[in-house]
CSV table of C-alpha atoms in Angstrom, one decimal:
chain,number,residue,atom,x,y,z
A,1,UNK,CA,235.1,11.2,124.3
A,2,UNK,CA,238.5,12.4,125.4
A,3,UNK,CA,238.3,11.0,128.5
A,4,UNK,CA,237.5,7.9,127.2
A,5,UNK,CA,240.4,7.8,125.2
A,6,UNK,CA,242.7,8.4,127.7
A,7,UNK,CA,240.6,5.6,130.1
A,8,UNK,CA,241.9,3.8,126.5
A,9,UNK,CA,245.4,4.7,126.5
A,10,UNK,CA,246.2,4.8,130.6
A,11,UNK,CA,244.8,1.1,130.3
A,12,UNK,CA,246.9,0.1,127.4
A,13,UNK,CA,249.5,1.9,128.8
A,14,UNK,CA,253.5,-0.2,130.5
A,15,UNK,CA,252.8,0.6,133.9
A,16,UNK,CA,249.6,-1.6,133.2
A,17,UNK,CA,251.4,-4.1,131.8
A,18,UNK,CA,253.5,-4.5,134.2
A,19,UNK,CA,251.4,-5.3,137.0
A,20,UNK,CA,251.0,-8.5,135.9
A,21,UNK,CA,252.7,-11.3,137.4
A,22,UNK,CA,255.8,-12.5,136.0
A,23,UNK,CA,254.8,-16.0,135.1
A,24,UNK,CA,258.4,-16.4,133.2
A,25,UNK,CA,259.4,-20.3,132.7
A,26,UNK,CA,260.9,-22.4,135.8
A,27,UNK,CA,260.2,-19.3,138.0
A,28,UNK,CA,257.9,-20.8,141.0
A,29,UNK,CA,260.6,-23.6,141.1
A,30,UNK,CA,263.2,-21.6,142.1
A,31,UNK,CA,261.4,-19.4,144.3
A,32,UNK,CA,260.5,-22.2,146.1
A,33,UNK,CA,264.2,-23.1,146.3
A,34,UNK,CA,265.0,-20.9,147.3
A,35,UNK,CA,262.7,-21.0,150.4
A,36,UNK,CA,263.5,-24.1,151.0
A,37,UNK,CA,267.1,-22.8,151.3
A,38,UNK,CA,266.0,-20.6,153.7
A,39,UNK,CA,264.3,-22.5,155.8
A,40,UNK,CA,266.9,-24.7,156.0
A,41,UNK,CA,269.8,-22.6,156.9
A,42,UNK,CA,267.7,-20.8,159.7
A,43,UNK,CA,266.4,-24.5,161.5
A,44,UNK,CA,270.6,-25.2,160.9
A,45,UNK,CA,271.6,-22.0,163.1
A,46,UNK,CA,268.5,-22.5,165.3
A,47,UNK,CA,269.9,-25.9,166.1
A,48,UNK,CA,273.2,-25.0,167.0
A,49,UNK,CA,272.5,-22.0,169.3
A,50,UNK,CA,270.2,-24.9,171.4
A,51,UNK,CA,271.8,-27.3,170.8
A,52,UNK,CA,273.5,-28.6,174.4
A,53,UNK,CA,277.2,-29.4,174.4
A,54,UNK,CA,279.0,-32.3,175.4
A,55,UNK,CA,280.9,-33.5,178.6
A,56,UNK,CA,284.3,-33.1,176.9
A,57,UNK,CA,283.8,-29.1,175.6
A,58,UNK,CA,282.0,-28.4,179.1
A,59,UNK,CA,285.3,-29.5,180.5
A,60,UNK,CA,287.7,-27.9,177.9
A,61,UNK,CA,285.8,-24.4,178.4
A,62,UNK,CA,286.9,-25.0,182.4
A,63,UNK,CA,289.8,-26.1,182.1
A,64,UNK,CA,290.5,-23.3,179.7
A,65,UNK,CA,288.8,-20.9,181.8
A,66,UNK,CA,291.2,-22.2,185.3
A,67,UNK,CA,294.2,-21.9,183.2
A,68,UNK,CA,293.6,-18.7,182.4
A,69,UNK,CA,293.2,-17.4,186.3
A,70,UNK,CA,295.7,-16.5,188.3
A,71,UNK,CA,295.5,-18.6,191.7
A,72,UNK,CA,294.6,-16.3,194.8
A,73,UNK,CA,294.7,-17.1,198.7
A,74,UNK,CA,291.6,-19.7,198.7
A,75,UNK,CA,294.4,-22.2,197.0
A,76,UNK,CA,295.7,-24.6,199.8
A,77,UNK,CA,299.4,-24.6,198.0
A,78,UNK,CA,299.5,-20.7,197.2
A,79,UNK,CA,298.7,-19.5,200.8
A,80,UNK,CA,301.9,-22.3,201.9
A,81,UNK,CA,303.8,-20.9,199.9
A,82,UNK,CA,303.1,-17.1,201.2
A,83,UNK,CA,303.1,-18.2,204.4
A,84,UNK,CA,306.7,-19.0,203.4
A,85,UNK,CA,307.2,-15.5,201.7
A,86,UNK,CA,306.7,-16.2,197.8
A,87,UNK,CA,305.0,-12.9,195.9
A,88,UNK,CA,302.9,-13.7,193.1
A,89,UNK,CA,304.7,-13.6,190.0
A,90,UNK,CA,308.4,-14.3,192.3
A,91,UNK,CA,310.5,-17.0,190.6
A,92,UNK,CA,310.6,-20.8,192.4
A,93,UNK,CA,313.2,-21.2,194.9
A,94,UNK,CA,315.5,-20.3,198.1
A,95,UNK,CA,318.1,-17.6,195.5
A,96,UNK,CA,315.1,-17.1,192.4
A,97,UNK,CA,316.4,-18.9,190.0
A,98,UNK,CA,313.0,-21.1,189.7
A,99,UNK,CA,310.7,-21.3,186.9
A,100,UNK,CA,308.6,-17.9,186.7
A,101,UNK,CA,305.3,-19.7,184.8
A,102,UNK,CA,303.3,-23.3,186.0
A,103,UNK,CA,304.7,-25.8,184.5
A,104,UNK,CA,302.2,-26.4,181.0
A,105,UNK,CA,299.3,-28.5,181.2
A,106,UNK,CA,299.5,-31.1,178.4
A,107,UNK,CA,296.2,-33.1,177.7
A,108,UNK,CA,296.0,-36.4,175.8
A,109,UNK,CA,293.1,-36.5,173.8
A,110,UNK,CA,293.7,-40.2,171.3
A,111,UNK,CA,293.0,-43.2,172.3
A,112,UNK,CA,295.7,-44.4,171.5
A,113,UNK,CA,297.9,-45.4,174.7
A,114,UNK,CA,300.1,-44.6,177.1
A,115,UNK,CA,303.9,-44.2,174.5
A,116,UNK,CA,302.5,-44.2,171.4
A,117,UNK,CA,303.4,-41.0,170.1
A,118,UNK,CA,306.6,-41.4,171.3
A,119,UNK,CA,307.1,-45.3,169.2
A,120,UNK,CA,305.5,-43.3,166.5
A,121,UNK,CA,308.3,-40.7,166.8
A,122,UNK,CA,311.5,-43.5,167.7
A,123,UNK,CA,309.7,-45.3,163.6
A,124,UNK,CA,310.3,-41.9,162.9
A,125,UNK,CA,314.1,-40.9,164.0
A,126,UNK,CA,315.1,-45.1,162.4
A,127,UNK,CA,313.2,-44.0,159.0
A,128,UNK,CA,314.9,-41.2,158.6
A,129,UNK,CA,318.4,-43.1,159.4
A,130,UNK,CA,317.6,-46.2,156.7
A,131,UNK,CA,316.5,-43.0,154.1
A,132,UNK,CA,319.6,-41.3,155.0
A,133,UNK,CA,322.2,-44.4,155.1
A,134,UNK,CA,320.8,-45.4,151.9
A,135,UNK,CA,321.6,-41.8,150.3
A,136,UNK,CA,325.3,-42.5,152.1
A,137,UNK,CA,325.8,-45.7,150.6
A,138,UNK,CA,324.0,-44.6,147.1
A,139,UNK,CA,326.8,-41.6,147.0
A,140,UNK,CA,329.6,-43.8,148.0
A,141,UNK,CA,329.1,-46.3,145.0
A,142,UNK,CA,329.0,-43.8,142.7
A,143,UNK,CA,332.5,-42.8,144.0
A,144,UNK,CA,333.1,-46.4,143.7
A,145,UNK,CA,331.7,-46.0,139.6
A,146,UNK,CA,333.9,-42.7,139.2
A,147,UNK,CA,337.6,-43.5,141.2
A,148,UNK,CA,337.2,-47.2,139.0
A,149,UNK,CA,336.2,-45.4,136.0
A,150,UNK,CA,339.7,-42.9,136.9
A,151,UNK,CA,341.0,-46.2,137.2
A,152,UNK,CA,340.3,-47.6,134.4
A,153,UNK,CA,340.8,-44.5,132.1
A,154,UNK,CA,344.5,-44.6,134.3
A,155,UNK,CA,345.3,-47.3,132.6
A,156,UNK,CA,344.5,-47.0,129.4
A,157,UNK,CA,346.4,-43.8,128.8
A,158,UNK,CA,349.4,-46.4,130.6
A,159,UNK,CA,348.7,-49.0,128.1
A,160,UNK,CA,348.7,-47.1,125.4
A,161,UNK,CA,351.9,-44.9,127.0
A,162,UNK,CA,354.1,-48.4,126.5
A,163,UNK,CA,352.6,-49.9,123.0
A,164,UNK,CA,353.3,-46.1,121.9
A,165,UNK,CA,358.0,-46.4,123.6
A,166,UNK,CA,357.4,-50.4,122.9
A,167,UNK,CA,357.4,-49.4,119.1
A,168,UNK,CA,359.3,-46.2,119.5
A,169,UNK,CA,361.8,-49.1,121.1
A,170,UNK,CA,360.9,-51.5,117.7
A,171,UNK,CA,361.6,-48.9,115.2
A,172,UNK,CA,365.1,-47.8,116.9
A,173,UNK,CA,366.6,-52.0,117.3
A,174,UNK,CA,365.6,-52.3,113.7
A,175,UNK,CA,367.3,-48.9,112.7
A,176,UNK,CA,370.6,-49.6,115.0
A,177,UNK,CA,370.6,-53.3,114.2
A,178,UNK,CA,370.9,-52.3,110.4
A,179,UNK,CA,374.2,-49.7,111.0
A,180,UNK,CA,375.5,-53.1,112.2
A,181,UNK,CA,374.7,-55.3,109.6
A,182,UNK,CA,372.2,-57.4,111.6
A,183,UNK,CA,369.3,-59.2,108.6
A,184,UNK,CA,367.3,-60.5,111.6
A,185,UNK,CA,366.7,-59.3,114.6
A,186,UNK,CA,367.7,-61.1,118.2
A,187,UNK,CA,363.7,-62.0,118.2
A,188,UNK,CA,360.8,-61.7,115.4
A,189,UNK,CA,359.0,-59.1,117.3
A,190,UNK,CA,362.2,-56.8,118.4
A,191,UNK,CA,361.6,-55.0,115.0
A,192,UNK,CA,358.4,-53.3,112.9
A,193,UNK,CA,356.7,-54.8,111.0
A,194,UNK,CA,357.0,-53.5,107.3
A,195,UNK,CA,353.9,-53.2,105.7
A,196,UNK,CA,355.3,-54.7,102.0
A,197,UNK,CA,355.4,-57.1,103.4
A,198,UNK,CA,354.8,-60.7,100.5
A,199,UNK,CA,352.3,-63.6,101.8
A,200,UNK,CA,354.7,-65.8,102.4
A,201,UNK,CA,356.3,-62.9,105.3
A,202,UNK,CA,352.5,-62.8,106.3
A,203,UNK,CA,352.9,-66.4,107.0
A,204,UNK,CA,356.1,-66.2,108.9
A,205,UNK,CA,354.8,-63.0,110.9
A,206,UNK,CA,351.4,-65.2,111.7
A,207,UNK,CA,353.8,-68.3,113.2
A,208,UNK,CA,356.5,-66.5,114.8
A,209,UNK,CA,353.5,-64.2,116.2
A,210,UNK,CA,351.7,-67.4,117.5
A,211,UNK,CA,355.2,-68.8,119.1
A,212,UNK,CA,354.9,-65.7,120.8
A,213,UNK,CA,351.7,-66.0,122.0
A,214,UNK,CA,352.6,-69.3,123.8
A,215,UNK,CA,355.3,-66.7,125.7
A,216,UNK,CA,352.2,-64.4,127.0
A,217,UNK,CA,354.9,-61.7,128.0
A,218,UNK,CA,352.6,-58.2,128.3
A,219,UNK,CA,353.4,-54.9,126.3
A,220,UNK,CA,355.4,-53.8,129.3
A,221,UNK,CA,358.1,-57.4,129.5
A,222,UNK,CA,358.4,-57.0,126.1
A,223,UNK,CA,359.6,-52.8,126.7
A,224,UNK,CA,362.1,-54.2,129.4
A,225,UNK,CA,363.1,-56.6,127.3
A,226,UNK,CA,364.3,-54.3,124.2
A,227,UNK,CA,365.0,-51.7,125.7
A,228,UNK,CA,367.7,-53.6,127.7
A,229,UNK,CA,369.1,-54.9,124.7
A,230,UNK,CA,369.1,-51.7,123.0
A,231,UNK,CA,370.7,-50.7,126.0
A,232,UNK,CA,373.3,-53.4,126.4
A,233,UNK,CA,373.9,-54.3,123.0
A,234,UNK,CA,373.8,-50.6,121.3
A,235,UNK,CA,374.3,-48.3,124.1
A,236,UNK,CA,371.0,-46.4,123.1
A,237,UNK,CA,368.5,-45.3,125.3
A,238,UNK,CA,364.8,-44.5,124.1
A,239,UNK,CA,363.5,-42.3,126.5
A,240,UNK,CA,366.8,-40.5,126.4
A,241,UNK,CA,367.1,-40.7,122.7
A,242,UNK,CA,371.0,-40.9,122.9
A,243,UNK,CA,373.6,-43.4,121.2
A,244,UNK,CA,376.2,-43.4,124.5
A,245,UNK,CA,380.2,-43.7,123.4
A,246,UNK,CA,380.4,-46.2,126.2
A,247,UNK,CA,379.1,-47.8,129.5
A,248,UNK,CA,380.5,-45.4,131.5
A,249,UNK,CA,379.2,-42.2,129.8
A,250,UNK,CA,375.7,-43.8,129.3
A,251,UNK,CA,375.6,-45.1,133.5
A,252,UNK,CA,376.6,-41.3,134.6
A,253,UNK,CA,374.4,-39.7,131.8
A,254,UNK,CA,371.6,-41.7,131.5
A,255,UNK,CA,368.5,-41.4,134.0
A,256,UNK,CA,367.8,-44.9,134.6
A,257,UNK,CA,366.5,-47.8,132.5
A,258,UNK,CA,363.1,-46.7,132.8
A,259,UNK,CA,360.7,-44.0,131.7
A,260,UNK,CA,360.1,-42.9,135.4
A,261,UNK,CA,363.5,-42.3,135.4
A,262,UNK,CA,363.0,-40.4,133.8
A,263,UNK,CA,359.7,-38.0,134.5
């Protein structure tokens, strides 16, 4: 009875169950794929071993072997050199200043004609030169634009300075004329316009401005005319800020009639 129970336990044990074949879904298909892949790899290795080398490959192998081996006495050219006193490893030439190693062998493997590589090299150099020219022209254009900007800025600053000098001259002219009881300026633009003018004065000012627009005087021309008037009529220099006693005093103590003379 006990023996029968032991046999039943062996029958129901894990060892008995694990002996059964693994029947998980998809497992036979995986085994087939692995086996087919292994056979394919073995076949490729066999083909690689048994593959007959091409003529080009055989020539390459023979060439490599020949270049690795030094010339021997069986070579006629080398034998002639030895008869003339040449020794292996010695430089060529009577004074021994020539080459030691043979000229390297450059094999042309492509299908292009002779000179094609030189043509490609020349085109690449031309393309590079064209690119450099474009960069140079771009840099020149940027420098020119920067120089023009600096010039415009300088002109703007010079123009603002001239306008400031003209306003100072007009203000000085108005004050000096008033000291001499001059009620009307020699020219309308010699004095600064007052902001408290009546509408009638505004209309007169527009008429005066129209007259001088026709004359088309620049700021520099107005400044030159007005400073000359101040020097001749009032012996006054706006850059010195001084009214001189007489013409001799003005000519000897004032550097000159322009702003540049006072720099």
